[in-house]
mmCIF file of C-alpha atoms and ligand atoms in Angstrom:
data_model
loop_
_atom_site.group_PDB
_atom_site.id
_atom_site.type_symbol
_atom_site.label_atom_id
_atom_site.label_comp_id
_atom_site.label_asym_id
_atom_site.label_seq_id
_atom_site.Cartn_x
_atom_site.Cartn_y
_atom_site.Cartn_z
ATOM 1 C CA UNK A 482 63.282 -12.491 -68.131
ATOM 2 C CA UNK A 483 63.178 -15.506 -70.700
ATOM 3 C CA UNK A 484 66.576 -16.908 -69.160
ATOM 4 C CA UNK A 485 64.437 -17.235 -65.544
ATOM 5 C CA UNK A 486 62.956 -20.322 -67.473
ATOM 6 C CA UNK A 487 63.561 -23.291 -64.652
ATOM 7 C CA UNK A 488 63.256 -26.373 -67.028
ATOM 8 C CA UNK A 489 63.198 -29.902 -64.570
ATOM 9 C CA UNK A 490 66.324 -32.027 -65.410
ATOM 10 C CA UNK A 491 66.023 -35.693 -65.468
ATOM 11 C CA UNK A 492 68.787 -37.627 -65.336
ATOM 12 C CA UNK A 493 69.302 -38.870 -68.970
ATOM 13 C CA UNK A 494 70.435 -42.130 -68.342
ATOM 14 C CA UNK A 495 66.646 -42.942 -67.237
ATOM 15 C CA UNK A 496 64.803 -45.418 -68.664
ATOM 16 C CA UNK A 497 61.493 -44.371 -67.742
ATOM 17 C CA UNK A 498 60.175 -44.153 -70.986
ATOM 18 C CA UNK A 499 59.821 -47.551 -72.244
ATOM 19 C CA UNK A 500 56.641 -46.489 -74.483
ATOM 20 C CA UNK A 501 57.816 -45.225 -77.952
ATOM 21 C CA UNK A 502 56.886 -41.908 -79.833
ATOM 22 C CA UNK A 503 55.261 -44.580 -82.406
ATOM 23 C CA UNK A 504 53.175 -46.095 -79.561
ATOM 24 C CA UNK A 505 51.781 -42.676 -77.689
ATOM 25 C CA UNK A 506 50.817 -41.353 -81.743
ATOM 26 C CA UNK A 507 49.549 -44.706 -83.015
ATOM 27 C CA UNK A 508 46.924 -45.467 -79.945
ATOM 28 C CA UNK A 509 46.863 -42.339 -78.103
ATOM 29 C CA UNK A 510 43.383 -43.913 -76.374
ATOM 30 C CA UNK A 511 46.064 -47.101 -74.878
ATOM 31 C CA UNK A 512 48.303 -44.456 -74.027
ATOM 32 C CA UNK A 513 45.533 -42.602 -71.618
ATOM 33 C CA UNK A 514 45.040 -45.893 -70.235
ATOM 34 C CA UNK A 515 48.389 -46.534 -69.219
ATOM 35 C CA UNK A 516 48.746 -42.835 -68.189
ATOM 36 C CA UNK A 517 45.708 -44.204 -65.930
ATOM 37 C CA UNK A 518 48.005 -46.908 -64.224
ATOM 38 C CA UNK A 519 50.080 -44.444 -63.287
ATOM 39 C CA UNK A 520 47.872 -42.726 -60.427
ATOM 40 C CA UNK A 521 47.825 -45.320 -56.958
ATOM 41 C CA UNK A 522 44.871 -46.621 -56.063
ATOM 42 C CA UNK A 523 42.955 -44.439 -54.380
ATOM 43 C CA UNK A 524 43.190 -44.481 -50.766
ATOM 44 C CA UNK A 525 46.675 -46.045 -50.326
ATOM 45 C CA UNK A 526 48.728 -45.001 -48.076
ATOM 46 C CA UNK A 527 52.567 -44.060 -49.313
ATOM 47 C CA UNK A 528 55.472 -44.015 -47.134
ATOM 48 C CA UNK A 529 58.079 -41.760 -47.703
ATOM 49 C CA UNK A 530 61.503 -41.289 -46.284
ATOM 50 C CA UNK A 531 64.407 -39.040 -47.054
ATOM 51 C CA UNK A 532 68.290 -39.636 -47.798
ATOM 52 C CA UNK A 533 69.573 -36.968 -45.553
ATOM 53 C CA UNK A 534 68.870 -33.033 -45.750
ATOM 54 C CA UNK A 535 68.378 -31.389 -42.730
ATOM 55 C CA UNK A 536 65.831 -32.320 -40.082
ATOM 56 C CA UNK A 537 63.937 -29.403 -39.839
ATOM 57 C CA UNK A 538 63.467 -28.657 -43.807
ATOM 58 C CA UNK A 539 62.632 -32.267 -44.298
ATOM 59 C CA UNK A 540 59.703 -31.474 -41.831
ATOM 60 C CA UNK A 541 58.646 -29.086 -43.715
ATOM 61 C CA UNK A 542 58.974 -30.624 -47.325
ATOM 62 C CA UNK A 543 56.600 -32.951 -45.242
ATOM 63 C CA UNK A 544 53.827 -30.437 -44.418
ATOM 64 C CA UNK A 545 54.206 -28.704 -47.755
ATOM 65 C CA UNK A 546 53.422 -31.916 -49.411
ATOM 66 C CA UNK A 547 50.557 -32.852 -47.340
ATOM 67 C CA UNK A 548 48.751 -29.453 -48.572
ATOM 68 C CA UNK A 549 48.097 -31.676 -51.942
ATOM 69 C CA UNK A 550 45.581 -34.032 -49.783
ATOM 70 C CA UNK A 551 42.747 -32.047 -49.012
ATOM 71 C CA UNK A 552 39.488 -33.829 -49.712
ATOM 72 C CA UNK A 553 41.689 -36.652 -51.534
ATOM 73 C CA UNK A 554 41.666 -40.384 -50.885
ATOM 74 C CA UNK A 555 45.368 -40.711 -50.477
ATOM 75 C CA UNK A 556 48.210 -40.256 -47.799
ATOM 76 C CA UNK A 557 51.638 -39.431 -47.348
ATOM 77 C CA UNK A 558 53.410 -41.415 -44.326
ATOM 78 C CA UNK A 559 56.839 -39.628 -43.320
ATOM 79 C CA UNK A 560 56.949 -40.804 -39.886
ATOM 80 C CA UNK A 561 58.442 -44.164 -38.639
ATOM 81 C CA UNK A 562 56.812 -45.973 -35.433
ATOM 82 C CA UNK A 563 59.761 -43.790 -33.450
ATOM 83 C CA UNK A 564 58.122 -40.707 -34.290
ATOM 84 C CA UNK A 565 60.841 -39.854 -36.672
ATOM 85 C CA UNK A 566 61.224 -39.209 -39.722
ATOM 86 C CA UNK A 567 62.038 -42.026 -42.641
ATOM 87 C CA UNK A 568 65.683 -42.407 -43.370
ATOM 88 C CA UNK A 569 65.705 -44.132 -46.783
ATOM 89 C CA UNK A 570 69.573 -44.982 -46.302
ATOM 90 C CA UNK A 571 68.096 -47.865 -43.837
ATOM 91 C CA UNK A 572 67.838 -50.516 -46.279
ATOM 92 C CA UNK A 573 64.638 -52.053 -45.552
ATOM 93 C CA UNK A 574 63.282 -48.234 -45.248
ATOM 94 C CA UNK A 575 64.254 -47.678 -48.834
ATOM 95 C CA UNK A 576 62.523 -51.098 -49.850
ATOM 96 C CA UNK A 577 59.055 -50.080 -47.964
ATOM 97 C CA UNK A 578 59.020 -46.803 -48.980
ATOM 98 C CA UNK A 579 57.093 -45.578 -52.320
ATOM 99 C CA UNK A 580 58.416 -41.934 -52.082
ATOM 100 C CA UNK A 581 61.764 -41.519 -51.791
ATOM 101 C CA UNK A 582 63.078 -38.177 -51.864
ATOM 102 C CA UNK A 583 67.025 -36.750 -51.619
ATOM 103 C CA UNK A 584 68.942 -33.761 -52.467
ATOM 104 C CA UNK A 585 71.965 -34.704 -54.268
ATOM 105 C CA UNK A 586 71.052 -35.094 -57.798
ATOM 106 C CA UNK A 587 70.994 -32.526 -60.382
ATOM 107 C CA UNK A 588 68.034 -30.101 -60.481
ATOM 108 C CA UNK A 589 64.254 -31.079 -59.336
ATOM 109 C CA UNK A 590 61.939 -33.861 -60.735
ATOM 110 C CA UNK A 591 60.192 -36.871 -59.862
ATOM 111 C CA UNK A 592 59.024 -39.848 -61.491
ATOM 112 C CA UNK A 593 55.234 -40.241 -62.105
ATOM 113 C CA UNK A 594 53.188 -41.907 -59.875
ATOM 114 C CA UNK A 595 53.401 -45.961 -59.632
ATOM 115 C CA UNK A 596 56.694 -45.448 -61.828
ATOM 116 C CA UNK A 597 58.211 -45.614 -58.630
ATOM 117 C CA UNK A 598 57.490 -49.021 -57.396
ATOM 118 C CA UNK A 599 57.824 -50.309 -61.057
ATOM 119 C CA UNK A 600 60.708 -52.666 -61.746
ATOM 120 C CA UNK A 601 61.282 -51.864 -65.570
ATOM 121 C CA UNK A 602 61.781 -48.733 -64.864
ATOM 122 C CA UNK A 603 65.693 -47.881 -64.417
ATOM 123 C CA UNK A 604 67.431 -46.330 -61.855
ATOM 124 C CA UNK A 605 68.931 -42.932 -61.982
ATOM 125 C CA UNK A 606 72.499 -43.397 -61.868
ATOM 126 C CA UNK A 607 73.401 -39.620 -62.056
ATOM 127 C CA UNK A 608 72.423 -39.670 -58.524
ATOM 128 C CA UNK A 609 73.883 -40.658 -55.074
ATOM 129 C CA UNK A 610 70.874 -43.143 -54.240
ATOM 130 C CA UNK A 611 70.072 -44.367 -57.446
ATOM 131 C CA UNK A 612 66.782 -45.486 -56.393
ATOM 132 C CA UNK A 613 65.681 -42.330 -55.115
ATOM 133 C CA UNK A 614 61.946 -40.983 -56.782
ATOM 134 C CA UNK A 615 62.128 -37.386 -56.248
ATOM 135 C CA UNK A 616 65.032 -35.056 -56.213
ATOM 136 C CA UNK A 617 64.680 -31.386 -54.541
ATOM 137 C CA UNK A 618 67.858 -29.583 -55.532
ATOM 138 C CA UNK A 619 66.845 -26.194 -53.962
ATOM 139 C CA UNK A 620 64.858 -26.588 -50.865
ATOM 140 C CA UNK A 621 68.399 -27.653 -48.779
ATOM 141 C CA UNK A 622 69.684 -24.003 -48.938
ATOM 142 C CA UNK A 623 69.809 -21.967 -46.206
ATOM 143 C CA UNK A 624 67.217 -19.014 -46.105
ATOM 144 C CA UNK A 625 65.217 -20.456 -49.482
ATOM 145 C CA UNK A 626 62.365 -18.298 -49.936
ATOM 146 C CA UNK A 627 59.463 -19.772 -49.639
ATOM 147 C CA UNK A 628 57.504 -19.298 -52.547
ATOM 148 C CA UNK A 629 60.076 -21.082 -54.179
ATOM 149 C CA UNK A 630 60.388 -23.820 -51.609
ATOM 150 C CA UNK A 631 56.889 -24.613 -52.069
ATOM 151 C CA UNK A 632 56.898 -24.693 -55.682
ATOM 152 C CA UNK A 633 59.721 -26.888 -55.720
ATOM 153 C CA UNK A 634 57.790 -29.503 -53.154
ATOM 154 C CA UNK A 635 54.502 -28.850 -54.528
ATOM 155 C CA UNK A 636 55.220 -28.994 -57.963
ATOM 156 C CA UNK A 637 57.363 -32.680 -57.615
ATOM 157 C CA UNK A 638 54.686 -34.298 -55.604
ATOM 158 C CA UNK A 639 52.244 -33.422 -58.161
ATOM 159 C CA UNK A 640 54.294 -35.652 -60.271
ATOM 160 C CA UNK A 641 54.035 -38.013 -57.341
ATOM 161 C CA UNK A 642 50.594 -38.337 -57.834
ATOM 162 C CA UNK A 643 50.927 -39.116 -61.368
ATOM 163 C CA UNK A 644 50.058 -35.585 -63.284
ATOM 164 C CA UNK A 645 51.865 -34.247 -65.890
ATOM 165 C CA UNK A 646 52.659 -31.003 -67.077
ATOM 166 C CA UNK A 647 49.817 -28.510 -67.626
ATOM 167 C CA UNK A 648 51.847 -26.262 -70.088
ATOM 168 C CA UNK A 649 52.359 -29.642 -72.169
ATOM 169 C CA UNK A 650 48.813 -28.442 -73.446
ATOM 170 C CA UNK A 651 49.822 -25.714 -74.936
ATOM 171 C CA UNK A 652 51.468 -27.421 -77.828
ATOM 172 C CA UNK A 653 49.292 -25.694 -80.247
ATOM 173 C CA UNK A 654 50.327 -22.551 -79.208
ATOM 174 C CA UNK A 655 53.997 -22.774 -79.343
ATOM 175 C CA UNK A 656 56.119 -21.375 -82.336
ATOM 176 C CA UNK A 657 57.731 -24.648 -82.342
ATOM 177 C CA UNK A 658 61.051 -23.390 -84.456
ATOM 178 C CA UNK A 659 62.053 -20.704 -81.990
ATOM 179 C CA UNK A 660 61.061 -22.433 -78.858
ATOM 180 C CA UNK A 661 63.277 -25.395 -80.244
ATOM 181 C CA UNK A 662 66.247 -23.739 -80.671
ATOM 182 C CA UNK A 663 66.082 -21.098 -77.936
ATOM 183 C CA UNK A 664 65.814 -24.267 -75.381
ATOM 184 C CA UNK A 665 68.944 -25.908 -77.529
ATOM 185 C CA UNK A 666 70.734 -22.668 -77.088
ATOM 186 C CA UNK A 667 70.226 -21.189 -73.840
ATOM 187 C CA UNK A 668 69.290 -24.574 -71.267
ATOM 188 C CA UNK A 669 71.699 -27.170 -73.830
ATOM 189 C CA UNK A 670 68.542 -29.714 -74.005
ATOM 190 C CA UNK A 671 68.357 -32.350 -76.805
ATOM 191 C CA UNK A 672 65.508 -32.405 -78.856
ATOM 192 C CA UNK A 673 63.597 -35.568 -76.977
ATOM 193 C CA UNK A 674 64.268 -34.072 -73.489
ATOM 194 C CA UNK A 675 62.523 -31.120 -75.456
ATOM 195 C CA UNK A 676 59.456 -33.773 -76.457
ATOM 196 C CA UNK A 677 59.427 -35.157 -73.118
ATOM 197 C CA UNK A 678 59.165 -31.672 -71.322
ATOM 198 C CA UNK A 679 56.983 -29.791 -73.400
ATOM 199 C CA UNK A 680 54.813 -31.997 -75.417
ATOM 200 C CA UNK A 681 52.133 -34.111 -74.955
ATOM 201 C CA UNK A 682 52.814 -37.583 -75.780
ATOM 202 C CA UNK A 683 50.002 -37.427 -78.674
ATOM 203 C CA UNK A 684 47.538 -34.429 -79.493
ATOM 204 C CA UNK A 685 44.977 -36.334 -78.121
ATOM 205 C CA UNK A 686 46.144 -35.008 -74.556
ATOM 206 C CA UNK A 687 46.357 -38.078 -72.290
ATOM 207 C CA UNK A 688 43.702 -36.953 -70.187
ATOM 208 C CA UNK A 689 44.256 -39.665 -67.517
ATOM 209 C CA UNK A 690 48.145 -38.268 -67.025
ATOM 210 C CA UNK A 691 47.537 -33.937 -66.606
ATOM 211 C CA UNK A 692 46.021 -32.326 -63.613
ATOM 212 C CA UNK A 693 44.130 -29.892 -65.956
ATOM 213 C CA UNK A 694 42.900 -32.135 -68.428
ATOM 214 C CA UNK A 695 40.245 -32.960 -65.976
ATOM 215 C CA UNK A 696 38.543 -30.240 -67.503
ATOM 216 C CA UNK A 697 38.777 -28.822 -71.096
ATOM 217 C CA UNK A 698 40.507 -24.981 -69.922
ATOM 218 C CA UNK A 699 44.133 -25.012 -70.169
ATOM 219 C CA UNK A 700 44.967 -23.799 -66.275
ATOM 220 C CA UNK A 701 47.693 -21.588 -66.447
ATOM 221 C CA UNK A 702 47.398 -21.062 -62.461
ATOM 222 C CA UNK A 703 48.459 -24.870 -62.204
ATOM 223 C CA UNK A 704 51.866 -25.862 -59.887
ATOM 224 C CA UNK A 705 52.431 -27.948 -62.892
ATOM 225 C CA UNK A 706 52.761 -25.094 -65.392
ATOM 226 C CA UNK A 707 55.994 -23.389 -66.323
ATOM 227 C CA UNK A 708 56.345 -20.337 -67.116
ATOM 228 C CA UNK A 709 57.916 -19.871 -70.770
ATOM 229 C CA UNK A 710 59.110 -16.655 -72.384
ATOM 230 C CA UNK A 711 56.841 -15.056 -74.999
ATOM 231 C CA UNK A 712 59.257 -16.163 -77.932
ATOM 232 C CA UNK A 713 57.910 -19.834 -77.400
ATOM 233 C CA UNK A 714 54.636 -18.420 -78.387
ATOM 234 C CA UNK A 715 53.291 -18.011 -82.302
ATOM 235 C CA UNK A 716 50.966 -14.980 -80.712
ATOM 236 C CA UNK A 717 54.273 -14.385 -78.438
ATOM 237 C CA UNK A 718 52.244 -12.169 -74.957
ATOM 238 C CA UNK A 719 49.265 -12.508 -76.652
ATOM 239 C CA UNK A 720 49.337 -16.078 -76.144
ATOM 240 C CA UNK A 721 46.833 -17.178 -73.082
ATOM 241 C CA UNK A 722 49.670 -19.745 -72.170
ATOM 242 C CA UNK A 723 52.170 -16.610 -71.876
ATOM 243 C CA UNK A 724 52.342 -16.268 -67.923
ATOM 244 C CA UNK A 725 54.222 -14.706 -65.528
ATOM 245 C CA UNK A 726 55.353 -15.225 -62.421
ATOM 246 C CA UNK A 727 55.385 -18.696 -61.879
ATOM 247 C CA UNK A 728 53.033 -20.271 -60.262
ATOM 248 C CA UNK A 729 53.931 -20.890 -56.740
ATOM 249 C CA UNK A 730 50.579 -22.529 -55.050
ATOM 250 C CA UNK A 731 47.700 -25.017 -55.811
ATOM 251 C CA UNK A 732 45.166 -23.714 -57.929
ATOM 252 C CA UNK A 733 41.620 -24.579 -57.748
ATOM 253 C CA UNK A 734 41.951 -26.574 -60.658
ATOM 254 C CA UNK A 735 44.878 -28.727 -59.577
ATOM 255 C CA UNK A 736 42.921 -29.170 -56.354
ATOM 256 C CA UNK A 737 39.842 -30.401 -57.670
ATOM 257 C CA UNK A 738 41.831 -33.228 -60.411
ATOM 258 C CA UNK A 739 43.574 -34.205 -57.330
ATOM 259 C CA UNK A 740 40.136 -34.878 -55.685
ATOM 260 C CA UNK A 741 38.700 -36.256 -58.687
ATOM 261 C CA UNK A 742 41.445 -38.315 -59.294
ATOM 262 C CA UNK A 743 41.709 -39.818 -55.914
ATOM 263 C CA UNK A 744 37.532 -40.219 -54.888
ATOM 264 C CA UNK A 745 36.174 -41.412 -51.595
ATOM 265 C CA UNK A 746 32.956 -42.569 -53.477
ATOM 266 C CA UNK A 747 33.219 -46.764 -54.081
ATOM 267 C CA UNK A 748 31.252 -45.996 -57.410
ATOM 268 C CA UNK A 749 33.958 -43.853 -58.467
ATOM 269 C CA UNK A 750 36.610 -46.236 -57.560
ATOM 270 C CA UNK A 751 34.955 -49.413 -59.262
ATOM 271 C CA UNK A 752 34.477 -47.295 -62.445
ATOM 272 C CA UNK A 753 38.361 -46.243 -62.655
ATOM 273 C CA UNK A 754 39.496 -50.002 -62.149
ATOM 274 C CA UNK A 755 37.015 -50.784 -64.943
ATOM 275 C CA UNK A 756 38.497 -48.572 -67.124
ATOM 276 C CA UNK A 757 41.698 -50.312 -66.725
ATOM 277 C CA UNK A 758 40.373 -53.428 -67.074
ATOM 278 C CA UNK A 759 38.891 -52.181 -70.576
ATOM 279 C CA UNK A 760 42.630 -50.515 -71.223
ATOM 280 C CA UNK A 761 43.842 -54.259 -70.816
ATOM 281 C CA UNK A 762 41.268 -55.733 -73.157
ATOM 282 C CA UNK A 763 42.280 -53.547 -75.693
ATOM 283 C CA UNK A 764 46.109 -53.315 -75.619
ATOM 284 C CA UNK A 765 45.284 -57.435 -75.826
ATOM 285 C CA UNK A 766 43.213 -57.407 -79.084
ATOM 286 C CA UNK A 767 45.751 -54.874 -80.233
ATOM 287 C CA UNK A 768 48.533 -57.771 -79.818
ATOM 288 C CA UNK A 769 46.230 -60.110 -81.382
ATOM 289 C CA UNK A 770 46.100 -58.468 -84.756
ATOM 290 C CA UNK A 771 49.900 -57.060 -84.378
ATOM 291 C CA UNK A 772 51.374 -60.782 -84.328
ATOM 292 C CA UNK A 773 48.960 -61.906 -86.879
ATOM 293 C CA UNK A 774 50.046 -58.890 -88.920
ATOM 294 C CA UNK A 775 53.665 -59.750 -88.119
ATOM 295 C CA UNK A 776 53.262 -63.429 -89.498
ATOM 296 C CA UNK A 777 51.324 -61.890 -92.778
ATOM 297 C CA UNK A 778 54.457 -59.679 -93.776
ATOM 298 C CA UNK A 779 57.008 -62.521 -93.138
ATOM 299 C CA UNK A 780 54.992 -64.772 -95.559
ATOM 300 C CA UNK A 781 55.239 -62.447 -98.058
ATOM 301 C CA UNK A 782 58.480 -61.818 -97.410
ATOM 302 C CA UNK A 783 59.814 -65.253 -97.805
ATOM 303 C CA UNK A 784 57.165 -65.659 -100.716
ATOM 304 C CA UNK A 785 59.203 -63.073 -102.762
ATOM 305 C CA UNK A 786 62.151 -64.011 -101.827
ATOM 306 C CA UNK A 787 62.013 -67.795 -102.910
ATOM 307 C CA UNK A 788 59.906 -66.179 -106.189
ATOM 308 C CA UNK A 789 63.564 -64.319 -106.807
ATOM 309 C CA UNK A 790 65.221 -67.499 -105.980
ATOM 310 C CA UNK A 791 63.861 -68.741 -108.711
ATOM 311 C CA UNK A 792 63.983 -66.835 -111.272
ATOM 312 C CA UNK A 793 67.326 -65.717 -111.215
ATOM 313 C CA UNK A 794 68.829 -68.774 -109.911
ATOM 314 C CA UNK A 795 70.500 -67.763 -107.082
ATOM 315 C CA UNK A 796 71.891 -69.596 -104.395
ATOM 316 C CA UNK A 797 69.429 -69.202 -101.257
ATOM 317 C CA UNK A 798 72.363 -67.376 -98.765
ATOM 318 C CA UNK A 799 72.913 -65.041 -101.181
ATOM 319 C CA UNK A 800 71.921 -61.347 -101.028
ATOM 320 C CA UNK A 801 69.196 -60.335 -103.846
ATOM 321 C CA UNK A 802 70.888 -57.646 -105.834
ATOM 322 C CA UNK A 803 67.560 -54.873 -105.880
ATOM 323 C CA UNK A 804 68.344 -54.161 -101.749
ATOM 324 C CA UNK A 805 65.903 -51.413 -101.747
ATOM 325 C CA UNK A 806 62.625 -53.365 -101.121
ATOM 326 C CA UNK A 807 64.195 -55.487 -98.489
ATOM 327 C CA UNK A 808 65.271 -52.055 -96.923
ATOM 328 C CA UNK A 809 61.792 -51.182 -96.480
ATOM 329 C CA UNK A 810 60.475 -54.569 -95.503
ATOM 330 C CA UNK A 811 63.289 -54.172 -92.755
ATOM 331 C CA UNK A 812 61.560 -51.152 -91.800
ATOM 332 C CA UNK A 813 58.133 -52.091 -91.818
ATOM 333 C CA UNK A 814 59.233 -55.002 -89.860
ATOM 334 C CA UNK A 815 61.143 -53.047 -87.437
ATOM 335 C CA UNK A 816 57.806 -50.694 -86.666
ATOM 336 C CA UNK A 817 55.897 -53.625 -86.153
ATOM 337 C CA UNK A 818 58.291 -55.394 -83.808
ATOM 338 C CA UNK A 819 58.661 -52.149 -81.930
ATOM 339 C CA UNK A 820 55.074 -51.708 -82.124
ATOM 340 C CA UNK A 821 54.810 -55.215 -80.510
ATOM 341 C CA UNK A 822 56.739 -54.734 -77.276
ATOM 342 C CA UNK A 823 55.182 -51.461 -76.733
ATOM 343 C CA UNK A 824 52.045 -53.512 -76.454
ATOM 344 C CA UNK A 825 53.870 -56.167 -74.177
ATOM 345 C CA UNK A 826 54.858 -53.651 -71.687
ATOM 346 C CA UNK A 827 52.025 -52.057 -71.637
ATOM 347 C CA UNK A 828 49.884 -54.755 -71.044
ATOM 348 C CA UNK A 829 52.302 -56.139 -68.222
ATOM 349 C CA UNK A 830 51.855 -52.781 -66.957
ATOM 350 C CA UNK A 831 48.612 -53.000 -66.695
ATOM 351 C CA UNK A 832 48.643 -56.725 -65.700
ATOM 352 C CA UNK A 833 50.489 -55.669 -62.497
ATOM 353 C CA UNK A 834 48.346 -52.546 -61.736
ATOM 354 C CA UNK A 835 45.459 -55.099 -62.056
ATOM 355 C CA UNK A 836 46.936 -57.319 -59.960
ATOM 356 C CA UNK A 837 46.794 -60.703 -62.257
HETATM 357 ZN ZN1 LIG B 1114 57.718 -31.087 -63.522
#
């Protein structure tokens, strides 16, 4: 049934996308990078802690979760030197902890990867704890069955460890009209929740950010696929990305990017830093020849303006009657500006993930 579609709510308020649309299209190659940032270094160890749920679901959100580590260089710390469990509503808990997981929010997501321990990012004020990472809206109920118990867990700490959606990949499959409106229509989402939820930031497929793109096949078996009703489709069931159930386990596939994305091998770990280090480079040549294009279109800007100046005689604060080429100079100047701090933030990004 289409209106099963479970679509993750985050709470809107959250600034978590600092990048703009402009950025992810314009250097879709920066954007991997920073998608890179976004996974921990590999073999940290992340501490998480709960704001209240029960004791004995919360144990076993804790041994769901853990089924994402097999064979990968990364670990999940719920327990406190006690023996107990985290309580993130202890203040220094909260600060030490990089997962931190309630209840009370509405519906199920979690930010991606080092989002959570980065300060630009904004809190989600929707919720109780407004610095909680991951929000579990189901698993609290009494008698929750557990397919979809461990969907909900295993699905959110997938985000955790910085992957995406795997049905974002499908965006050349989707009849983009009817999927648009039916999700306007029946789930009341706005048209960049739609973006954030469904597509991939740039057809280039970040392949840093999505458990699948580790390899080229689209892997509809993935925790991190959703399963969409046939109308989103332009080959409707025919479509290979038209699934059903959901998928309630790990596949093979989200297995092995986990593995590959969190190696053992030093090799492997030197080459991923490098690659950030490269990602740096570029996002700083990229500011480089933004500002000096910046400073090109303001001296032709001011060159045409005192050219008007003096022709027609006019008094230097007053407005040039023909308005329509300074309305597009505005806008080119506005692109580039935005353009600009998309490249600052990114490369601070990067500058912290690089430690320098
Ligand atoms: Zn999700």
């Amino acid at each position: 049934m289409a209106s099963e579609l479970i679509v993750e709510t985050f709470p809107s308020e959250h600034s978590r996308y600092q990048l703009s649309q402009d950025f992810k299209t314009q250097f879709p190659s920066l954007y991997s990078i920073v998608g890179l940032s976004r996974r921990w270094d590999p073999g940290t160890i992340l501490k998480a802690c709960f704001y209240g749920g029960s004791e004995a679901v919360n144990r076993r959100i804790s041994t769901v979760a853990k089924l994402w580590l097999d064979g990968v260089n990364l670990s999940f710390d719920f327990i406190d030197d006690d023996g107990k469990l985290r309580d993130c509503n202890v203040p220094d808990v909260e600060k030490e902890s990089q997962i931190r997981i309630g209840f009370s929010c509405r519906g199920s997501w979690a930010l991606l990867g080092t989002e959570a321990t980065d300060p630009t990012i904004g809190s989600a004020p929707t919720c109780a704890a407004p610095a909680q990472t991951v929000n579990l809206s189901k698993v609290q109920v009494a008698n929750v069955n557990e397919s979809s118990f461990n969907r909900d867990v295993l699905h959110e700490l997938g985000h955790v460890l910085g992957f995406y959606h795997e049905h974002m990949r499908c965006d050349a499959e989707y009849d983009s009209a009817e999927m648009v409106s039916w999700l306007k229509q029946n789930l009341n989402m706005t048209e960049e929740e739609i973006g954030r939820q469904f597509y991939l930031p740039s057809q280039a497929s970040d392949r840093y950010g999505s458990a699948i793109a580790m390899s080229d096949k689209i892997d509809t078996k993935s925790i991190e696929f959703y399963s969409m009703p046939a109308i989103f489709f332009k080959r409707r069931e025919a479509s290979p990305c038209y699934v059903s159930p959901l998928p309630v386990t790990l596949s093979d596939q989200d297995r092995a990017a986990a593995q590959k994305a969190y190696p053992f091998d030093a090799a492997q770990i030197v080459a991923l830093r490098d690659e950030l280090k490269q990602g740096l480079e570029a996002i700083q040549l990229q500011i480089t020849s933004s500002v000096a294009a910046i400073a090109l279109a303001d001296s032709i800007f001011s060159g045409r303006l005192s050219a008007e100046i003096r022709s027609d005689g006019m008094a230097e604060t007053q407005q040039p009657q023909d308005s329509s080429t300074n309305l597009k100079l505005d806008d080119v100047r506005a692109v580039q500006n935005r353009t600009l701090a998309d490249l600052r933030a990114a490369e601070a990004l990067l500058k912290t993930r690089l430690g320098r």
